[in-house]
Short mmCIF file of C-alpha atoms (C1' of nucleotides) in Angstrom, two decimals:
data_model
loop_
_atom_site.label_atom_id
_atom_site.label_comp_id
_atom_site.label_asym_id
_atom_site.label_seq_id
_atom_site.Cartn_x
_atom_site.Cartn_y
_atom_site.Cartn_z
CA UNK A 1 0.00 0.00 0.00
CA UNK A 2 2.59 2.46 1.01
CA UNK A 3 5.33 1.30 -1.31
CA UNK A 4 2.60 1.54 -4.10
CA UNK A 5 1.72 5.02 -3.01
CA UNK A 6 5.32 6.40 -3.33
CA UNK A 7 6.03 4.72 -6.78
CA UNK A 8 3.01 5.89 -8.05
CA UNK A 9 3.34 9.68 -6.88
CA UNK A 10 7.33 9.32 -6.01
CA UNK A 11 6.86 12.30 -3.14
CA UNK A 12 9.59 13.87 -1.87
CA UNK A 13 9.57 12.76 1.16
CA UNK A 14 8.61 15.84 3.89
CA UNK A 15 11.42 18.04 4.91
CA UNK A 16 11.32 17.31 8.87
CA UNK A 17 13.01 17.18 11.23
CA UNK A 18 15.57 14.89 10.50
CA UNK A 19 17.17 17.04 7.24
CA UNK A 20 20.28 16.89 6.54
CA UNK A 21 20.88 13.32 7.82
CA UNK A 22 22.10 12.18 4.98
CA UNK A 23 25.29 12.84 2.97
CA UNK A 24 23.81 13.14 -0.98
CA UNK A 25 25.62 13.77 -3.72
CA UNK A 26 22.65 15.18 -5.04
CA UNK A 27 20.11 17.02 -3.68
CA UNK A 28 16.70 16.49 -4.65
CA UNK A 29 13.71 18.66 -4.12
CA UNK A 30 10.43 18.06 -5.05
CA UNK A 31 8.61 20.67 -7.64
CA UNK A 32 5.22 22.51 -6.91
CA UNK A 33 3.18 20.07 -8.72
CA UNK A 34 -0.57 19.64 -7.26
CA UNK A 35 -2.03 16.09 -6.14
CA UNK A 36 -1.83 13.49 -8.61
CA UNK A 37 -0.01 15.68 -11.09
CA UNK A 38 3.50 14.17 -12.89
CA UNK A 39 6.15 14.24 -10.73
CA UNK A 40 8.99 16.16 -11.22
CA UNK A 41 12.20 15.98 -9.32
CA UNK A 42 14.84 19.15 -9.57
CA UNK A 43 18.25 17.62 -8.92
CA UNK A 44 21.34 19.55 -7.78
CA UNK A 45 24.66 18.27 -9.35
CA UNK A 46 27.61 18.57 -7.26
CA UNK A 47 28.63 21.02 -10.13
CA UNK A 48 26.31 23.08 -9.07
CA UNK A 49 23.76 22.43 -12.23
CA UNK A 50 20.40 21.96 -11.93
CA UNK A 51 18.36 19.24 -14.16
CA UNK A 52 14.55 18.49 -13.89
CA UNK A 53 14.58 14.74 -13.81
CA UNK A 54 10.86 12.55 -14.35
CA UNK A 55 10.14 9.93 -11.17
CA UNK A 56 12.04 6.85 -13.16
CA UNK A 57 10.11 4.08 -11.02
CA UNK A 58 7.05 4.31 -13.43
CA UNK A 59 8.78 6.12 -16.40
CA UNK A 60 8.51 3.78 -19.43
CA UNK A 61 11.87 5.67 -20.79
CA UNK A 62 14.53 3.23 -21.67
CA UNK A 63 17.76 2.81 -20.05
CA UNK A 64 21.34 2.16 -20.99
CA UNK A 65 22.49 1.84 -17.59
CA UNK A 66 22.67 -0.98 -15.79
CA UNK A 67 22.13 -0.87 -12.19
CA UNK A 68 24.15 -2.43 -9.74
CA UNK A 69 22.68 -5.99 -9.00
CA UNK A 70 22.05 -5.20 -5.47
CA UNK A 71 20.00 -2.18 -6.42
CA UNK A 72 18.03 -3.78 -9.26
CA UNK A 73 16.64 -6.24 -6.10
CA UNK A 74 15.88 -4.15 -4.05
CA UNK A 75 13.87 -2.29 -6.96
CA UNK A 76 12.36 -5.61 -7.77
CA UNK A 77 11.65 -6.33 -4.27
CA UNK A 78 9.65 -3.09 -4.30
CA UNK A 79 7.75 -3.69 -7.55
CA UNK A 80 6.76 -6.82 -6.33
CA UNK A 81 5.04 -5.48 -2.95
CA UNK A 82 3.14 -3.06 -5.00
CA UNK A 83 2.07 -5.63 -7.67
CA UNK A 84 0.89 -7.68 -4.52
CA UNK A 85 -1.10 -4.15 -2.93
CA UNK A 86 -2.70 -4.24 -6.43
CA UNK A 87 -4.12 -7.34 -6.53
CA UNK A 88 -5.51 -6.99 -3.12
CA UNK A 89 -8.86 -8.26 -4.03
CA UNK A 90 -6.89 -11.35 -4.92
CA UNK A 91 -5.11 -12.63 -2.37
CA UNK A 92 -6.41 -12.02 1.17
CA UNK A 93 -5.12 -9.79 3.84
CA UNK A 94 -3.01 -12.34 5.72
CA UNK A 95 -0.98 -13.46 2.79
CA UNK A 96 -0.43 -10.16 1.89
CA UNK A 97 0.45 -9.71 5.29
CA UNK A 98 3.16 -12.15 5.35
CA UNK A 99 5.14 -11.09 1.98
CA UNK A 100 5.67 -7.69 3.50
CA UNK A 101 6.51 -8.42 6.69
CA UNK A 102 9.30 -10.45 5.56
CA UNK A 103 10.94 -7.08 4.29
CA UNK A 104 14.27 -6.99 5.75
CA UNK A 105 14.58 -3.68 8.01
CA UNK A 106 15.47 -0.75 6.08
CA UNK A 107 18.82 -0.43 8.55
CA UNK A 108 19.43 -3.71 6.81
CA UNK A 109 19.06 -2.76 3.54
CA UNK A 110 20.37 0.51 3.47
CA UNK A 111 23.43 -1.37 5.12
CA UNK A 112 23.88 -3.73 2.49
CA UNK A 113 22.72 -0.96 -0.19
CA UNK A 114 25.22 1.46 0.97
CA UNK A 115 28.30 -1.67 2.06
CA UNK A 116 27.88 -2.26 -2.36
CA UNK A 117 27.21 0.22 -3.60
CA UNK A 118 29.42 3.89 -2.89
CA UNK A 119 28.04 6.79 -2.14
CA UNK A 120 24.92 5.82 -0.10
CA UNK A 121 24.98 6.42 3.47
CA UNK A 122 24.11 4.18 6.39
CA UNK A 123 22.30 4.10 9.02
CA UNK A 124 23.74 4.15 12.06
CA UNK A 125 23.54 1.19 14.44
CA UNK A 126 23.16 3.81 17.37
CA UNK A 127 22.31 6.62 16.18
CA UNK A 128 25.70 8.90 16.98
CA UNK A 129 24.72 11.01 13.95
CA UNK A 130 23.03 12.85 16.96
CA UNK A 131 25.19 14.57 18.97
CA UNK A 132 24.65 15.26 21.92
CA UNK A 133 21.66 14.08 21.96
CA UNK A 134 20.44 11.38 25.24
CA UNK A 135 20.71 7.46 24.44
CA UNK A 136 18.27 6.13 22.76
CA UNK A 137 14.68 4.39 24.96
CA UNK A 138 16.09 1.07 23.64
CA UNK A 139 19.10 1.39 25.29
CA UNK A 140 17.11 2.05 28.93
CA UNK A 141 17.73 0.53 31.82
CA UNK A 142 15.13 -2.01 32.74
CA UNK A 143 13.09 -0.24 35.37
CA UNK A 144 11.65 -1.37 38.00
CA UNK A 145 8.78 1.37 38.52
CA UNK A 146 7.22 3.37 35.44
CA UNK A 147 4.94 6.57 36.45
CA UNK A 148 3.32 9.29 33.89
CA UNK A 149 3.21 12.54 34.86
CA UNK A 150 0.27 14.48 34.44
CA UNK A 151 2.33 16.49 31.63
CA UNK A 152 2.88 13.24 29.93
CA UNK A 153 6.07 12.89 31.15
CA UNK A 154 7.18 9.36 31.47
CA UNK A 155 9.45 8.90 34.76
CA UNK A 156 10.96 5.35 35.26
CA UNK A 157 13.07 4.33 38.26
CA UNK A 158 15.28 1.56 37.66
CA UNK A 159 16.57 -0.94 40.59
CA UNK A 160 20.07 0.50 40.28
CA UNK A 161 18.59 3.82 41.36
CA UNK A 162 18.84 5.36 38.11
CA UNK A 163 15.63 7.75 37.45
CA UNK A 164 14.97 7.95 33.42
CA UNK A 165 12.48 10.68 32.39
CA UNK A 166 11.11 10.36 28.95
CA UNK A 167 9.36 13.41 27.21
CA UNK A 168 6.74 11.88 24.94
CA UNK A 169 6.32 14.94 22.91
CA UNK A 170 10.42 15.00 22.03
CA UNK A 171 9.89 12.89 19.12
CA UNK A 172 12.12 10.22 20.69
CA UNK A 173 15.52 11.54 20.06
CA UNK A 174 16.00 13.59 23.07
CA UNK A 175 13.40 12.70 25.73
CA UNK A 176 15.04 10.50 27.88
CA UNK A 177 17.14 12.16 31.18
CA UNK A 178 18.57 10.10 33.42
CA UNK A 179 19.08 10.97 37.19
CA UNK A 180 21.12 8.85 39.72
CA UNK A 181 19.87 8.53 43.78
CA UNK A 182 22.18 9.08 46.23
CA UNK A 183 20.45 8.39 49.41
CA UNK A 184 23.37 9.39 51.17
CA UNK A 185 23.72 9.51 54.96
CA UNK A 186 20.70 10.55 56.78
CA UNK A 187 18.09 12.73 54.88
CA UNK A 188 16.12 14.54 56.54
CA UNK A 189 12.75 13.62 56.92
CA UNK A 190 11.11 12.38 53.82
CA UNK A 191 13.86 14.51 51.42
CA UNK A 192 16.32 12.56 49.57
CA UNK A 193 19.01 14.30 47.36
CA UNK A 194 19.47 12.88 43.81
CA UNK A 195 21.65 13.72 41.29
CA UNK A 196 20.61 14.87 38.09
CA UNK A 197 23.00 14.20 35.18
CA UNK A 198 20.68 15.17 32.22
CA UNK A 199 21.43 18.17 29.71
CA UNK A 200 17.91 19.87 29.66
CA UNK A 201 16.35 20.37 32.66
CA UNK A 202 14.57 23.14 32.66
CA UNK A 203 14.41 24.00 36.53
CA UNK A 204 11.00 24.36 36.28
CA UNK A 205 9.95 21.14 36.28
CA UNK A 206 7.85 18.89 38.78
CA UNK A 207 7.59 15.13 38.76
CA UNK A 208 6.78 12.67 41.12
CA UNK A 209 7.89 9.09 42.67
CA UNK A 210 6.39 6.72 44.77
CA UNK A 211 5.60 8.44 48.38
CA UNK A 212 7.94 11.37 47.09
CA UNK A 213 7.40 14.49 45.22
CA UNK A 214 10.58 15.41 43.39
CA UNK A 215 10.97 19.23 42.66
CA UNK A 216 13.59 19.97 40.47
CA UNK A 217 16.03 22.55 41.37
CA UNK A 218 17.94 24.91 39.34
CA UNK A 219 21.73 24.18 40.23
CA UNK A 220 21.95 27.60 41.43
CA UNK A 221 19.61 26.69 44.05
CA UNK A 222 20.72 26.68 47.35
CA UNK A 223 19.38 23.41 48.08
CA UNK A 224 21.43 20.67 48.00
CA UNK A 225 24.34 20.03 51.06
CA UNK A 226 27.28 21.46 49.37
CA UNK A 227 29.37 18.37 49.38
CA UNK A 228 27.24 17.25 46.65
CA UNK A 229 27.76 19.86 44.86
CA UNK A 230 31.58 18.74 45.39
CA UNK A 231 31.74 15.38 44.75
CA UNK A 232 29.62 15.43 41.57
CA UNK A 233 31.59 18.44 39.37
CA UNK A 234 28.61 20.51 37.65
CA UNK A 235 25.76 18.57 38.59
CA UNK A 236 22.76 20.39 39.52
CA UNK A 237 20.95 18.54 42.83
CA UNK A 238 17.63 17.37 43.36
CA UNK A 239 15.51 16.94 46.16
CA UNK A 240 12.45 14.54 46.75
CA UNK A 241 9.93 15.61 49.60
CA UNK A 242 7.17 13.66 50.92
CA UNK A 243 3.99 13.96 48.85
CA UNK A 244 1.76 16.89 49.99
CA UNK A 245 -2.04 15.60 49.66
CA UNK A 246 -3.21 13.73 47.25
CA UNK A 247 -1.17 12.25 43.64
CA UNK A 248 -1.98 14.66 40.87
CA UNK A 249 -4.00 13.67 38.26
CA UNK A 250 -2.24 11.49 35.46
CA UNK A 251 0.34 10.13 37.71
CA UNK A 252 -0.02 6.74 37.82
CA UNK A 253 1.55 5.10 41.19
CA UNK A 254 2.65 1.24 40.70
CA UNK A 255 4.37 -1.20 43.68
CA UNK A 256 7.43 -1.89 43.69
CA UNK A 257 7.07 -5.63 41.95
CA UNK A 258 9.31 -7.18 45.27
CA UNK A 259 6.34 -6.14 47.66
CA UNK A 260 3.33 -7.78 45.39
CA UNK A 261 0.71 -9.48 47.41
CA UNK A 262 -2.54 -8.68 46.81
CA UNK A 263 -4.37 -9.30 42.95
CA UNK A 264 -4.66 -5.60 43.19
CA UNK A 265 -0.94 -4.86 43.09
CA UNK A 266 -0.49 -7.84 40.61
CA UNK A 267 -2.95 -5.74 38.41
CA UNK A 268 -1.15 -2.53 38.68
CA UNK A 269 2.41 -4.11 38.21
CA UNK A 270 0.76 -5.83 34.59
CA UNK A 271 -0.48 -2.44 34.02
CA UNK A 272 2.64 -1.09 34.81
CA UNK A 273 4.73 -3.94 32.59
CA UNK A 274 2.22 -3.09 29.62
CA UNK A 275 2.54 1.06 30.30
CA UNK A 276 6.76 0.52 29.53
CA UNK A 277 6.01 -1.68 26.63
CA UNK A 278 3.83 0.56 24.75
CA UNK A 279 6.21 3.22 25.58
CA UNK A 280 8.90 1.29 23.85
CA UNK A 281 7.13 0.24 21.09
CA UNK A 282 6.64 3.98 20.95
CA UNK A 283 10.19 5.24 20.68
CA UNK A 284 10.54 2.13 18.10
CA UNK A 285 7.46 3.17 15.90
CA UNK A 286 8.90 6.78 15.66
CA UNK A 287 12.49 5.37 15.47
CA UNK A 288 10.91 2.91 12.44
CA UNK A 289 9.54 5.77 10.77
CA UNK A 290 12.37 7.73 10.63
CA UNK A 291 14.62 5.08 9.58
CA UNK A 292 12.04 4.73 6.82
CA UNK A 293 11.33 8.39 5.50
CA UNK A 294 16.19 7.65 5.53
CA UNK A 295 15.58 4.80 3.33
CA UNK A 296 12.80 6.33 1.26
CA UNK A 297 15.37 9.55 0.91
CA UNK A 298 18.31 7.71 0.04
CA UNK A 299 16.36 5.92 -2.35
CA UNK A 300 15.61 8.95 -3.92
CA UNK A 301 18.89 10.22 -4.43
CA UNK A 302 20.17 7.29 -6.02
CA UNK A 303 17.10 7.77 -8.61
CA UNK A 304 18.15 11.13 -8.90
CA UNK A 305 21.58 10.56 -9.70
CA UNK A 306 20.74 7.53 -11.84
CA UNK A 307 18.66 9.55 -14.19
CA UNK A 308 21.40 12.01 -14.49
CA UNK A 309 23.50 9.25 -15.45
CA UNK A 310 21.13 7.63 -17.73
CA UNK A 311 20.44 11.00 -19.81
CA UNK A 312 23.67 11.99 -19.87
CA UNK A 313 24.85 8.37 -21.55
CA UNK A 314 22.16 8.97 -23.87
CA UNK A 315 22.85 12.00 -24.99
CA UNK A 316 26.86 10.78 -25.01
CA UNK A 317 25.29 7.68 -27.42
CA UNK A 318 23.39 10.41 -29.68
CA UNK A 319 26.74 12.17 -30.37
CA UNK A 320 28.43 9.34 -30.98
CA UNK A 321 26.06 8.47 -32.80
CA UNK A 322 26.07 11.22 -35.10
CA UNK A 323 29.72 11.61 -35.20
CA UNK A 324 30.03 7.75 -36.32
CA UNK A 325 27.02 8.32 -39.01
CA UNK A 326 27.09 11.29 -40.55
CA UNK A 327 24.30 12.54 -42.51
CA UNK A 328 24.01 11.93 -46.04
CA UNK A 329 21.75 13.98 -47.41
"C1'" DA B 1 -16.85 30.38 5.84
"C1'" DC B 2 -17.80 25.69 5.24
"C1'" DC B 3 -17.00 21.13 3.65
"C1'" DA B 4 -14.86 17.14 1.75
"C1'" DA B 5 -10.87 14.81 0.13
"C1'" DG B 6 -6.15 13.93 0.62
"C1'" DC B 7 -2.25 13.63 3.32
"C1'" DA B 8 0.94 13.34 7.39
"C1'" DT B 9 1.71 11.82 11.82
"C1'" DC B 10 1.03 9.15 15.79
"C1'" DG B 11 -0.16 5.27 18.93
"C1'" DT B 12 -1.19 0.62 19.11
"C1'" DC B 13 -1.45 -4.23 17.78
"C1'" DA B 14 0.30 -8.30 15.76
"C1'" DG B 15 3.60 -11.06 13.67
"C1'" DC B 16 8.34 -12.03 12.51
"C1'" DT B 17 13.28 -12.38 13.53
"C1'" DA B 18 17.68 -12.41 15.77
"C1'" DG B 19 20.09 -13.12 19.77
"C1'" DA B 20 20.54 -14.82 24.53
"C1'" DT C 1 12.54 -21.51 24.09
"C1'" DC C 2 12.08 -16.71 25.44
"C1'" DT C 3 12.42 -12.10 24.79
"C1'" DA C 4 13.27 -7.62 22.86
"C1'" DG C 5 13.30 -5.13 18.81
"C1'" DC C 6 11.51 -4.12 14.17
"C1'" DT C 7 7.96 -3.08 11.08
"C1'" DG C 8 3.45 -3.51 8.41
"C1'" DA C 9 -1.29 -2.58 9.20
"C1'" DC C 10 -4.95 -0.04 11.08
"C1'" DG C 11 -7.54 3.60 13.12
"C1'" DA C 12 -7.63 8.31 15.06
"C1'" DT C 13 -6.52 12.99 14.67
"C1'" DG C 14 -5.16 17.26 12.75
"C1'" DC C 15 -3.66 20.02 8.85
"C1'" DT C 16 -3.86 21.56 3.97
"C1'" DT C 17 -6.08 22.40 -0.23
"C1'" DG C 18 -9.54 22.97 -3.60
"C1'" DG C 19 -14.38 23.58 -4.54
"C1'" DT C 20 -18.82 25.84 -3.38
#
DNA sequence: ACCAAGCATCGTCAGCTAGA
DNA sequence: TCTAGCTGACGATGCTTGGT
């Protein structure tokens, strides 16, 4: 369905967020046309010329080139899936099902793509293309406790200590903070100090824990025992207090899953369990889509450049051509 | 201004796969 | 065998665009 949507209208795909990911020898930007209308791509040469190049996926134009093997499969591979969304009154849903979920990831074949053939990028096993930016949700800690804030934050608190924020609305690259307890000493009465080793906090935040309401302090805030301060360079401090009155609405509170005992706390710790797998799944849906709209791109570069090539040889074969056959009349 | 169609994005589910 | 990650499919939602 989708791979038959792009071949038919060859989209560029939307200039988000992620621009500039990718290292093209071309760049290709997609002309004014309306809905539906023939698609015309404006390529950049490294030369600095311009060419308007046709979508070559449906173009019936023949070509002298031909493609590097591993290209022409995955081509095929793509032609095929749409021939199969095409005859969907055919075969039924399931089998369709099955031939495209046995696509390779697009990591995979970008990887293999760009291992064969020069010039195409990769895709990053982690993505380090992101500087700077906070480890990916898939490389979390497994927590032990998972509560939403009533911003939508998601704050996780691994065994370890280790407190993980995730910002839903971050788009997945940069949500996820972590902060490390140090219950050191004797706190005072229902404050413990934490350590915050994330890059964004705001100071103005507020999040909560089990029992504890954690107000986040600016590290100019005169809060935290200096000797913190000390020990941990530049780290700002923390400090969790005992909850006021009631939890605010959103937060969801969960047991810790060593102190389960009644069906009620087995209930909240499956709700809990199923609240950090959709989260992942989450982060992996908008880390699957981006990897995609990669793949799509690169894929359109190569196009690009290919149709270059191709008129380019053609118009080289036309003057020789002419130069080997001269006209005779 | 209103409406409908098209499109993009997102969250979720389900199934597959690779690695432990 | 189990589990975590990946990704297609699906539905919901919001935005854009063209027609009236």
């Amino acid at each position: 369905m989708w791979w038959h949507q792009h071949n038919l209208c060859f989209r560029h795909p939307i200039e988000e967020d992620y621009s500039g990911d990718l290292e093209e020898k071309v760049s290709v930007a997609g002309s004014g046309t309306g809905r539906g209308s023939p698609a015309v791509t404006l390529v950049q040469l490294p030369s600095g010329q311009t060419v308007h190049v046709q979508g070559v996926i449906q173009t019936p134009q023949p070509s002298v080139i031909q493609s590097p093997q591993i290209q022409t499969v995955q081509v095929a591979t793509i032609a095929e899936t749409d021939e199969s969304a095409d005859s969907e009154g055919v075969i039924d849903s399931h089998k369709r099902r099955e031939i495209l979920s046995r696509r390779p990831s697009y990591r995979k074949i970008l990887n293999e793509l760009s291992s064969d053939v020069p010039g195409v990028p990769k895709i990053e096993e982690e993505k380090s293309e992101e500087e700077g930016t906070p480890p990916n949700i898939a490389t979390m800690a497994v927590p032990t406790s998972i509560y939403q804030t009533s911003t939508g934050q998601y704050i996780a608190i691994a065994q370890g200590g280790t407190i993980q924020i995730s910002n839903p609305g971050s788009d997945g690259v940069q949500g996820l903070q972590a902060l490390t307890m140090t219950n050191s000493g004797a706190p005072p009465p229902g404050a413990t100090i934490v350590q915050y080793a994330a890059q964004s906090a705001d100071g103005t935040q507020q999040f909560f824990v089990p029992g504890s309401q954690v107000v986040v302090q600016d590290e100019e805030t005169e809060l935290a025992p200096s000797h913190m301060a000390a020990a941990t360079g530049d780290m700002p401090t923390y400090q969790i207090r005992a909850p006021t009155t009631a939890l605010p609405q959103g937060v969801v509170m969960a047991a810790s899953p060593g102190s389960l005992h009644s069906p009620q706390q087995l209930a909240e710790e499956a709700t809990r369990k199923r609240e950090l797998r959709l989260m992942k799944n989450r982060e992996a849906a908008k880390e699957c889509r981006r990897r995609k709209k990669e793949y799509v791109k690169c894929l359109e570069s190569r196009v690009a450049v290919l149709e270059v090539q191709n008129k380019k040889l053609i118009e080289e074969l036309e003057t020789l051509k002419d130069i080997c056959s001269p006209k005779t009349d």
